[in-house]
Coordinates of C-alpha atoms in Angstrom, one line a residue:
Chain A
X1 CA 164.6 75.8 16.8
X2 CA 166.4 76.1 19.9
X3 CA 164.9 76.2 23.4
X4 CA 165.9 78.7 26.0
X5 CA 165.1 78.7 29.8
X6 CA 164.4 74.9 29.5
X7 CA 163.6 72.7 32.5
X8 CA 164.9 69.4 31.0
X9 CA 163.9 66.0 32.1
X10 CA 166.2 63.6 30.2
X11 CA 164.0 60.9 28.5
X12 CA 160.9 62.2 30.0
X13 CA 158.7 62.4 27.0
X14 CA 160.1 58.9 25.9
X15 CA 159.0 57.6 29.2
X16 CA 155.5 59.2 28.9
X17 CA 155.0 57.8 25.4
X18 CA 156.6 54.5 25.4
X19 CA 157.2 53.9 29.3
X20 CA 160.9 53.6 28.3
X21 CA 163.4 56.3 28.9
X22 CA 165.6 55.3 25.8
X23 CA 162.9 54.9 23.0
X24 CA 163.1 57.7 20.6
X25 CA 160.1 60.1 20.2
X26 CA 159.0 60.6 16.6
X27 CA 159.5 64.3 15.6
X28 CA 157.5 66.6 13.3
X29 CA 160.4 66.4 10.9
X30 CA 159.1 62.9 9.8
X31 CA 156.0 64.5 8.4
X32 CA 155.5 66.7 5.3
X33 CA 155.2 70.4 6.1
X34 CA 151.6 70.4 4.9
X35 CA 150.9 67.5 7.3
X36 CA 152.1 69.6 10.4
X37 CA 150.2 71.6 12.8
X38 CA 151.2 75.1 13.5
X39 CA 153.5 74.9 16.5
X40 CA 153.7 78.1 18.2
X41 CA 150.2 78.2 19.2
X42 CA 149.9 74.8 20.7
X43 CA 153.4 75.3 22.5
X44 CA 152.5 78.6 24.0
X45 CA 149.1 77.9 25.1
X46 CA 150.0 74.5 26.5
X47 CA 152.9 76.0 28.4
X48 CA 150.9 78.8 29.9
X49 CA 148.4 76.2 30.9
X50 CA 150.9 74.2 32.6
X51 CA 152.4 77.3 34.3
X52 CA 148.9 78.3 35.5
X53 CA 148.5 74.8 37.0
X54 CA 151.9 74.9 38.9
X55 CA 151.0 78.5 40.1
X56 CA 147.8 77.1 41.6
X57 CA 149.7 74.4 43.3
X58 CA 152.0 76.8 44.7
X59 CA 149.3 79.2 45.8
X60 CA 147.5 76.2 47.5
X61 CA 150.8 75.2 49.1
X62 CA 151.4 78.7 50.5
X63 CA 147.8 79.0 51.7
X64 CA 148.0 75.6 53.4
X65 CA 151.2 76.6 55.3
X66 CA 149.7 80.1 56.3
X67 CA 146.5 78.2 57.5
X68 CA 148.5 75.8 59.5
X69 CA 150.5 78.8 61.0
X70 CA 147.1 80.5 61.6
X71 CA 148.0 83.5 59.6
X72 CA 146.0 82.9 56.4
X73 CA 142.9 85.2 57.1
X74 CA 145.3 88.0 57.7
X75 CA 147.2 87.5 54.5
X76 CA 145.2 89.9 52.4
X77 CA 147.6 89.8 49.6
X78 CA 147.2 86.0 49.0
X79 CA 143.4 86.4 49.5
X80 CA 143.3 89.1 46.8
X81 CA 145.2 86.7 44.5
X82 CA 142.6 84.1 45.2
X83 CA 140.0 86.7 44.1
X84 CA 141.4 86.7 40.6
X85 CA 142.8 83.3 40.4
X86 CA 139.3 82.1 39.1
X87 CA 140.2 84.0 35.9
X88 CA 143.4 82.0 35.6
X89 CA 141.4 78.6 36.1
X90 CA 139.1 79.7 33.2
X91 CA 142.0 80.7 31.0
X92 CA 143.7 77.3 31.7
X93 CA 140.5 75.6 30.6
X94 CA 140.4 77.5 27.3
X95 CA 144.3 77.3 26.7
X96 CA 144.0 73.4 27.1
X97 CA 141.4 73.4 24.3
X98 CA 143.4 75.6 22.0
X99 CA 146.4 73.4 22.4
X100 CA 144.4 70.2 21.6
X101 CA 142.3 71.7 18.8
X102 CA 145.2 73.6 17.1
X103 CA 147.7 70.7 17.7
X104 CA 145.6 68.2 15.9
X105 CA 145.6 70.4 12.6
X106 CA 145.4 69.9 9.8
X107 CA 143.3 66.9 10.5
X108 CA 139.8 66.4 11.9
X109 CA 140.4 62.7 11.6
X110 CA 143.9 61.7 11.6
X111 CA 144.7 58.7 9.1
X112 CA 146.4 55.8 10.7
X113 CA 150.2 55.7 10.5
X114 CA 152.1 52.3 10.2
X115 CA 154.9 51.1 12.6
X116 CA 157.7 48.6 12.1
X117 CA 158.2 45.6 14.3
X118 CA 160.9 47.5 16.2
X119 CA 158.6 50.4 16.9
X120 CA 159.8 52.8 14.3
X121 CA 157.6 55.0 12.1
X122 CA 157.1 53.7 8.5
X123 CA 158.3 56.4 6.2
X124 CA 158.5 56.8 2.4
X125 CA 161.5 57.1 0.2
X126 CA 161.8 60.9 0.9
X127 CA 162.0 60.1 4.7
X128 CA 158.4 61.3 5.5
X129 CA 155.3 59.7 6.4
X130 CA 152.9 58.8 3.3
X131 CA 149.4 59.1 4.5
X132 CA 146.4 57.1 2.9
X133 CA 144.2 60.2 2.6
X134 CA 141.1 58.0 2.2
X135 CA 141.4 56.9 5.8
X136 CA 141.6 60.5 7.1
X137 CA 139.8 63.7 7.0
X138 CA 141.4 67.2 6.5
X139 CA 139.8 70.1 8.3
X140 CA 139.6 71.9 4.9
X141 CA 137.6 69.0 3.6
X142 CA 135.3 68.6 6.6
X143 CA 133.9 72.0 6.3
X144 CA 130.3 71.8 5.3
X145 CA 129.4 73.3 2.0
X146 CA 125.8 74.3 3.3
X147 CA 127.3 76.6 6.1
X148 CA 128.6 79.9 4.9
X149 CA 131.4 81.9 6.6
X150 CA 129.1 84.8 7.5
X151 CA 126.8 82.3 9.4
X152 CA 129.8 81.0 11.4
X153 CA 130.9 84.7 12.0
X154 CA 127.5 85.7 13.2
X155 CA 127.2 82.8 15.7
X156 CA 130.7 83.4 17.1
X157 CA 129.8 87.1 17.6
X158 CA 126.4 86.0 19.0
X159 CA 128.0 83.8 21.5
X160 CA 130.6 86.3 22.4
X161 CA 127.9 88.8 23.1
X162 CA 125.8 86.4 25.3
X163 CA 128.8 85.1 27.2
X164 CA 129.9 88.8 28.0
X165 CA 126.4 89.5 29.1
X166 CA 126.1 86.5 31.2
X167 CA 129.6 87.0 32.6
X168 CA 128.8 90.6 33.6
X169 CA 125.6 89.4 35.2
X170 CA 127.5 86.6 37.1
X171 CA 130.1 89.0 38.3
X172 CA 127.3 91.5 39.5
X173 CA 125.4 88.7 41.4
X174 CA 128.7 87.2 42.8
X175 CA 129.9 90.6 44.1
X176 CA 126.6 91.1 45.8
X177 CA 126.8 87.6 47.4
X178 CA 130.2 88.1 48.7
X179 CA 129.4 91.5 50.2
X180 CA 126.3 90.2 51.8
X181 CA 128.5 87.4 53.4
X182 CA 127.4 83.9 54.5
X183 CA 124.4 83.5 56.6
X184 CA 124.6 82.2 60.2
X185 CA 124.9 78.4 59.9
X186 CA 122.0 76.4 61.0
X187 CA 122.3 74.3 64.1
X188 CA 122.6 70.7 63.1
X189 CA 121.2 67.9 65.3
X190 CA 124.2 67.5 67.3
X191 CA 125.1 71.2 67.3
X192 CA 126.9 72.7 64.3
X193 CA 130.4 71.6 63.9
X194 CA 132.9 74.1 63.0
X195 CA 135.1 72.1 60.6
X196 CA 134.8 70.9 57.1
X197 CA 133.2 67.8 57.9
X198 CA 130.6 69.4 59.9
X199 CA 130.0 71.8 56.8
X200 CA 129.7 68.7 54.7
X201 CA 127.2 67.1 57.0
X202 CA 124.9 70.0 56.9
X203 CA 125.0 70.3 53.3
X204 CA 124.5 66.6 52.6
X205 CA 121.5 66.4 55.1
X206 CA 119.5 68.5 52.5
X207 CA 119.5 71.6 54.5
X208 CA 120.9 73.5 51.5
X209 CA 120.1 72.6 48.0
X210 CA 122.9 73.3 45.3
X211 CA 120.7 74.8 42.6
X212 CA 117.6 75.9 44.5
X213 CA 114.7 73.8 45.5
X214 CA 115.7 71.9 48.6
X215 CA 114.0 68.5 49.4
X216 CA 111.3 70.2 51.6
X217 CA 110.3 72.9 49.0
X218 CA 107.8 70.6 47.6
X219 CA 106.0 68.5 50.3
X220 CA 102.5 67.2 49.9
X221 CA 102.0 67.0 53.7
X222 CA 103.3 70.4 54.5
Chain B
X1 CA 120.5 41.1 13.8
X2 CA 120.5 42.3 10.2
X3 CA 121.4 45.8 9.1
X4 CA 117.9 47.0 8.0
X5 CA 116.5 45.8 11.4
X6 CA 119.0 47.7 13.2
X7 CA 118.3 50.9 11.3
X8 CA 114.6 50.6 11.9
X9 CA 115.1 49.8 15.5
X10 CA 117.3 53.1 15.9
X11 CA 114.8 55.0 13.9
X12 CA 112.0 53.9 16.5
X13 CA 114.3 54.6 19.5
X14 CA 115.1 58.2 18.2
X15 CA 111.3 58.5 18.0
X16 CA 111.1 57.4 21.7
X17 CA 113.7 60.1 22.6
X18 CA 112.1 62.8 20.8
X19 CA 108.6 61.8 22.1
X20 CA 110.2 61.7 25.7
X21 CA 111.7 65.0 25.1
X22 CA 108.6 66.8 23.7
X23 CA 106.3 65.4 26.5
X24 CA 108.8 66.2 29.4
X25 CA 110.4 69.5 28.1
X26 CA 107.1 70.5 26.5
X27 CA 105.6 71.3 29.9
X28 CA 108.4 73.2 31.2
X29 CA 108.8 75.3 28.1
X30 CA 105.0 75.7 28.4
X31 CA 105.4 77.1 31.9
X32 CA 107.8 79.5 30.6
X33 CA 105.5 80.7 27.8
X34 CA 102.6 81.3 30.2
X35 CA 105.1 82.7 33.0
X36 CA 104.7 86.5 32.6
X37 CA 101.0 86.3 31.8
X38 CA 99.6 84.1 34.6
X39 CA 102.0 84.9 37.4
X40 CA 101.3 88.5 38.6
X41 CA 103.1 88.9 41.9
X42 CA 106.7 88.2 42.7
X43 CA 105.5 85.1 44.9
X44 CA 103.5 83.6 41.9
X45 CA 106.5 84.1 39.6
X46 CA 108.7 82.3 41.9
X47 CA 106.2 79.5 42.4
X48 CA 105.9 79.2 38.5
X49 CA 109.7 78.9 38.1
X50 CA 110.1 76.5 41.1
X51 CA 107.2 74.2 39.7
X52 CA 109.8 73.2 37.1
X53 CA 112.9 74.0 39.2
X54 CA 114.0 70.4 39.9
X55 CA 112.8 68.9 36.7
X56 CA 113.6 71.1 33.7
X57 CA 117.3 70.3 33.2
X58 CA 116.7 66.5 33.6
X59 CA 114.0 67.0 30.9
X60 CA 116.4 68.7 28.5
X61 CA 118.8 65.6 28.8
X62 CA 116.3 63.9 26.4
X63 CA 117.2 66.4 23.8
X64 CA 120.8 66.0 24.2
X65 CA 120.5 62.3 24.1
X66 CA 118.3 62.6 20.9
X67 CA 121.1 64.6 19.2
X68 CA 123.8 62.4 20.5
X69 CA 122.1 59.3 19.4
X70 CA 121.4 60.8 16.1
X71 CA 125.1 61.5 15.6
X72 CA 126.1 58.1 16.4
X73 CA 123.4 56.2 14.7
X74 CA 122.7 58.3 11.6
X75 CA 125.8 60.6 11.3
X76 CA 124.9 61.6 7.6
X77 CA 121.5 62.8 8.7
X78 CA 123.1 64.6 11.6
X79 CA 125.4 66.3 9.3
X80 CA 122.7 67.2 7.0
X81 CA 120.3 68.6 9.6
X82 CA 122.9 70.4 11.8
X83 CA 124.5 72.2 8.9
X84 CA 121.3 72.9 7.1
X85 CA 119.7 74.4 10.2
X86 CA 122.8 76.0 11.4
X87 CA 121.3 79.5 11.9
X88 CA 118.1 78.2 13.3
X89 CA 120.0 75.9 15.7
X90 CA 122.3 78.7 16.9
X91 CA 119.2 80.7 17.7
X92 CA 117.8 77.6 19.5
X93 CA 120.9 77.3 21.5
X94 CA 120.8 81.0 22.4
X95 CA 117.2 80.5 23.5
X96 CA 117.9 77.5 25.7
X97 CA 121.0 79.2 27.3
X98 CA 119.0 82.3 28.0
X99 CA 116.1 80.5 29.4
X100 CA 118.2 78.4 31.8
X101 CA 120.3 81.3 32.9
X102 CA 116.9 83.5 33.5
X103 CA 115.8 80.6 35.9
X104 CA 119.0 80.7 37.9
X105 CA 119.5 84.5 38.1
X106 CA 116.1 85.9 38.6
X107 CA 115.6 85.5 42.2
X108 CA 119.1 86.1 43.3
X109 CA 118.7 89.8 43.4
X110 CA 115.8 91.7 45.0
X111 CA 115.1 94.2 42.4
X112 CA 112.0 94.7 40.4
X113 CA 113.9 95.7 37.1
X114 CA 116.3 92.9 37.5
X115 CA 113.5 90.4 38.1
X116 CA 111.3 91.7 35.4
X117 CA 114.3 91.5 32.9
X118 CA 115.0 87.7 33.6
X119 CA 111.1 86.9 33.7
X120 CA 111.0 88.1 30.1
X121 CA 114.2 86.3 29.4
X122 CA 112.4 83.1 30.7
X123 CA 109.5 83.8 28.5
X124 CA 111.5 84.7 25.4
X125 CA 113.7 81.7 25.6
X126 CA 110.8 79.4 26.1
X127 CA 108.9 80.9 23.4
X128 CA 111.7 81.1 20.7
X129 CA 112.8 77.4 21.6
X130 CA 109.3 76.0 21.3
X131 CA 108.7 78.1 17.9
X132 CA 111.8 76.7 16.5
X133 CA 111.3 73.1 17.3
X134 CA 108.0 73.4 15.5
X135 CA 109.6 75.1 12.5
X136 CA 112.2 72.4 12.4
X137 CA 109.3 69.6 12.5
X138 CA 107.4 71.6 9.9
X139 CA 110.3 71.7 7.5
X140 CA 111.1 67.9 8.1
X141 CA 107.6 67.0 7.2
X142 CA 107.6 69.3 4.1
X143 CA 110.9 68.4 3.0
X144 CA 113.9 70.6 1.9
X145 CA 115.9 70.9 -1.4
X146 CA 119.0 68.6 -1.1
X147 CA 121.9 68.1 -3.4
X148 CA 123.1 64.5 -4.1
X149 CA 125.6 64.7 -1.1
X150 CA 122.8 65.5 1.3
X151 CA 123.6 69.2 1.6
X152 CA 120.7 71.4 2.3
X153 CA 120.1 74.0 -0.4
X154 CA 117.9 76.3 1.8
X155 CA 118.5 79.2 3.9
X156 CA 116.9 80.0 7.3
X157 CA 114.7 82.5 5.3
X158 CA 113.4 79.5 3.4
X159 CA 112.8 77.5 6.4
X160 CA 110.6 80.2 7.8
X161 CA 108.0 79.4 5.3
X162 CA 104.2 79.5 6.2
X163 CA 104.0 75.9 6.8
X164 CA 107.1 75.9 9.1
X165 CA 105.7 78.8 10.9
X166 CA 102.3 77.3 11.3
X167 CA 103.7 74.1 12.8
X168 CA 105.8 76.3 15.0
X169 CA 102.9 78.3 16.4
X170 CA 100.9 75.0 16.9
X171 CA 103.8 73.9 19.1
X172 CA 103.9 77.0 21.1
X173 CA 100.1 76.8 21.7
X174 CA 100.5 73.0 22.5
X175 CA 103.4 73.5 24.9
X176 CA 101.6 76.4 26.6
X177 CA 98.5 74.3 27.1
X178 CA 100.8 71.4 28.3
X179 CA 102.6 73.7 30.8
X180 CA 99.5 75.4 31.9
X181 CA 97.9 72.0 32.9
X182 CA 101.2 71.1 34.7
X183 CA 101.1 74.5 36.5
X184 CA 97.6 73.9 37.5
X185 CA 98.5 70.6 39.2
X186 CA 101.3 72.3 41.0
X187 CA 99.5 75.4 42.3
X188 CA 96.7 76.5 44.6
X189 CA 94.0 79.1 45.1
X190 CA 93.9 82.4 43.2
X191 CA 97.0 81.6 41.0
X192 CA 95.4 78.2 40.1
X193 CA 92.0 79.7 39.3
X194 CA 93.5 82.3 37.0
X195 CA 95.3 79.5 34.9
X196 CA 91.9 78.2 33.9
X197 CA 91.4 81.0 31.3
X198 CA 94.9 80.5 30.1
X199 CA 94.4 76.9 29.4
X200 CA 91.3 77.5 27.5
X201 CA 93.0 80.3 25.5
X202 CA 96.0 77.9 24.6
X203 CA 93.7 75.1 23.7
X204 CA 91.7 77.3 21.4
X205 CA 94.8 78.6 19.7
X206 CA 96.1 74.9 19.5
X207 CA 92.9 73.8 18.0
X208 CA 93.0 76.4 15.3
X209 CA 96.5 75.8 14.4
X210 CA 96.0 72.0 14.7
X211 CA 93.2 71.9 12.1
X212 CA 95.0 74.4 9.8
X213 CA 98.2 72.2 9.8
X214 CA 96.1 69.0 9.3
X215 CA 94.3 70.6 6.1
X216 CA 97.6 72.0 4.9
X217 CA 99.4 68.8 5.2
X218 CA 96.8 66.6 3.6
X219 CA 96.3 69.2 0.8
X220 CA 99.8 70.3 0.0
X221 CA 102.3 67.7 1.4
X222 CA 101.3 64.5 -0.4
X223 CA 104.4 62.6 0.9
X224 CA 103.4 63.0 4.4
X225 CA 100.3 60.7 3.9
X226 CA 101.8 58.0 1.5
X227 CA 102.8 55.7 4.4
X228 CA 99.2 55.5 5.7
X229 CA 98.0 54.2 2.4
X230 CA 100.4 51.3 2.7
X231 CA 99.7 50.7 6.3
X232 CA 95.9 51.6 7.0
X233 CA 96.3 50.2 10.6
X234 CA 98.2 53.5 11.3
X235 CA 94.7 55.3 11.2
X236 CA 94.7 53.9 14.8
X237 CA 97.3 56.6 15.7
X238 CA 95.2 59.2 14.0
X239 CA 92.1 58.1 16.2
X240 CA 94.1 58.1 19.4
X241 CA 95.6 61.6 18.5
X242 CA 92.1 63.0 17.8
X243 CA 90.6 61.4 20.9
X244 CA 93.4 63.0 23.1
X245 CA 92.6 66.2 21.6
X246 CA 88.8 65.9 22.3
X247 CA 89.4 64.7 25.8
X248 CA 91.1 67.9 26.9
X249 CA 88.3 70.2 26.9
X250 CA 86.1 67.4 28.3
X251 CA 88.5 66.9 31.3
X252 CA 88.9 70.8 31.7
X253 CA 85.1 71.1 31.7
X254 CA 84.5 68.6 34.5
X255 CA 87.5 69.7 36.5
X256 CA 89.8 66.8 36.1
X257 CA 93.2 68.5 35.5
X258 CA 95.3 65.2 36.1
X259 CA 93.4 63.5 33.3
X260 CA 93.7 66.5 31.1
X261 CA 97.4 66.6 31.7
X262 CA 97.7 62.8 30.9
X263 CA 95.6 63.6 27.6
X264 CA 98.0 66.4 26.5
X265 CA 101.0 63.8 27.2
X266 CA 99.2 61.4 24.9
X267 CA 98.5 64.1 22.4
X268 CA 102.2 65.2 22.2
X269 CA 103.4 61.6 22.0
X270 CA 101.0 60.6 19.2
X271 CA 101.9 63.7 17.3
X272 CA 105.5 62.5 17.3
X273 CA 104.4 59.1 16.3
X274 CA 102.5 60.4 13.4
X275 CA 105.6 62.7 12.5
X276 CA 108.0 59.6 12.5
X277 CA 105.3 57.5 10.7
X278 CA 104.9 60.1 8.0
X279 CA 108.7 60.5 7.7
X280 CA 109.9 56.9 7.5
X281 CA 112.0 55.7 5.9
X282 CA 113.4 59.2 5.4
X283 CA 115.2 61.2 8.0
X284 CA 115.5 64.2 5.8
X285 CA 113.2 64.3 2.8
X286 CA 114.5 66.0 -0.3
X287 CA 111.6 67.8 -2.0
X288 CA 113.4 68.5 -5.1
X289 CA 114.5 65.0 -6.0
X290 CA 113.3 62.0 -3.9
X291 CA 116.6 60.1 -4.8
X292 CA 118.6 62.7 -2.7
X293 CA 116.6 61.9 0.5
X294 CA 118.6 61.1 3.6
X295 CA 117.1 57.8 4.6
X296 CA 117.6 55.5 7.7
X297 CA 119.4 53.1 5.4
X298 CA 121.8 55.4 3.6
X299 CA 122.5 57.6 6.7
X300 CA 123.2 54.7 9.2
X301 CA 126.4 54.0 10.9
X302 CA 128.0 50.5 10.5
X303 CA 126.0 47.4 11.9
X304 CA 128.7 47.2 14.7
X305 CA 128.2 50.7 15.8
X306 CA 124.4 50.2 15.7
X307 CA 124.8 47.1 17.8
X308 CA 127.1 48.4 20.3
X309 CA 124.8 51.5 20.8
X310 CA 121.7 49.1 21.2
X311 CA 123.5 47.3 24.1
X312 CA 124.4 50.6 25.8
X313 CA 120.8 51.8 25.3
X314 CA 119.4 48.6 26.9
X315 CA 121.7 48.9 29.8
X316 CA 121.3 52.6 30.3
X317 CA 117.5 52.9 29.7
X318 CA 116.5 51.3 33.1
X319 CA 118.6 53.7 34.9
X320 CA 117.3 56.8 33.2
X321 CA 113.7 55.5 33.8
X322 CA 114.5 54.9 37.5
X323 CA 116.1 58.3 38.2
X324 CA 113.4 60.2 36.3
X325 CA 110.8 58.3 38.3
X326 CA 112.6 59.1 41.7
X327 CA 112.9 62.7 40.9
X328 CA 109.3 63.1 39.9
X329 CA 108.2 61.2 43.0
X330 CA 110.5 63.2 45.2
X331 CA 109.1 66.6 43.9
X332 CA 105.4 65.5 43.8
X333 CA 102.7 67.6 45.0
X334 CA 102.1 71.4 45.2
X335 CA 105.1 73.5 45.0
X336 CA 106.3 75.4 47.9
X337 CA 109.0 78.1 48.4
X338 CA 111.8 78.1 50.9
X339 CA 115.2 79.9 51.3
X340 CA 116.8 77.8 48.5
X341 CA 114.1 78.0 46.0
X342 CA 114.6 80.1 42.8

């Protein structure tokens, strides 16, 4: 497989794995085809995830510069991007799971592999790794015989429905909150401070609870 | 420490976690079951939800810990139970999710229809979760058909048998009573007075289910009583259990809600104790062939795992007890509403 549009860091993966730029990285060609994970899905989902992460860093930097220049609150195009960026954050979260879960197939528990003294993978006569199957567990063997496919399917459908409903309710509430706008901040003991630290002080003093009941909502003496 | 002792210790610790869960989450599930019936005005409904507001999620951690400890200490039992109860546990998850979200969403928008929807979501989630816990316990007592590999040979329809449903209804009534007593301690005036009737109703329903379950168990589930033959001293648990049941109407009659709530805590804890005692040494009883039963010994992890977990439990337990104590102390007394309440 050839890679186009590649940003290459020579020896980068070697360094990440072995902390040595010259050490070779073991490739999938050292494993039998039936012991390899599908590559397209983890590759694509992982790269989209990293791309989203980089885009978020770029957005944050842009916003920081605009804030510094005092132009952020007028840059509506950027603020609109931030409105939808939350979807990207969720997507990145899910894509990371896809990369991890698909990337570890066909194993639920990967059997150990052996290494030679000079850090090379021990392979059999035909040049590929010989697993001791007793020490690992294949996904196909890990499926419970007492759970049927239709049970799994109905739970997937059920979860999708409940998440769609909750997602819709969440958007509805969020939209109302945003349209309503923030309440006028309460005056703290030393007068409200108009910066980040001031906001943090108000929050940590118990004036605003995160999930509902504030400290003074239940008070015997009240 | 030898392997068998470790297995028994972890069986006892699982019992402690389950009892802690049932006593703590029992009352907030109960508040959910009574919610649409006892709380009439919008303020009352907010009071009812906020009475458990700061507490319910901490209480549910006990269930998570119970499941997590079961997975680590008795992985074979975990596999049997979670696969065998797959559909029931999915329903349970939906119920718990819906209930939690109902609490969070209900008061966010000032609309009668919106609030009524989430009020019933709170009720439905609490009711279904309590019912399913009871059904699971009922099936655990009665046993299920298992193959030699510990796979459950029953479907969710088999699990909804009369005995399972009976124990499920008993659990609903018990949690409603427990939650009613808790709510009584947290409220005042009219709302509090109205709770009185509902506590008596839940107690009555519980008493009927309790007696039917006892008769059914003694008559038709012989395995549940064998351990009592071997260890007659366990009759003391039965005595404590019956005394706790009897003390509740007494306290209600004399107007001692605190003592009544303490009794319902003891009642739930002793029921779990009886459940564990009846079950031991099985975790999942095979009712087709006793040899297929999943026991604390054949389902346990390695001694090393059990030892490491024991150390973690001994280090972690004081923290859990401390933070639980602090939370309950901080939110003691009657419930009050403010701008940040549910």
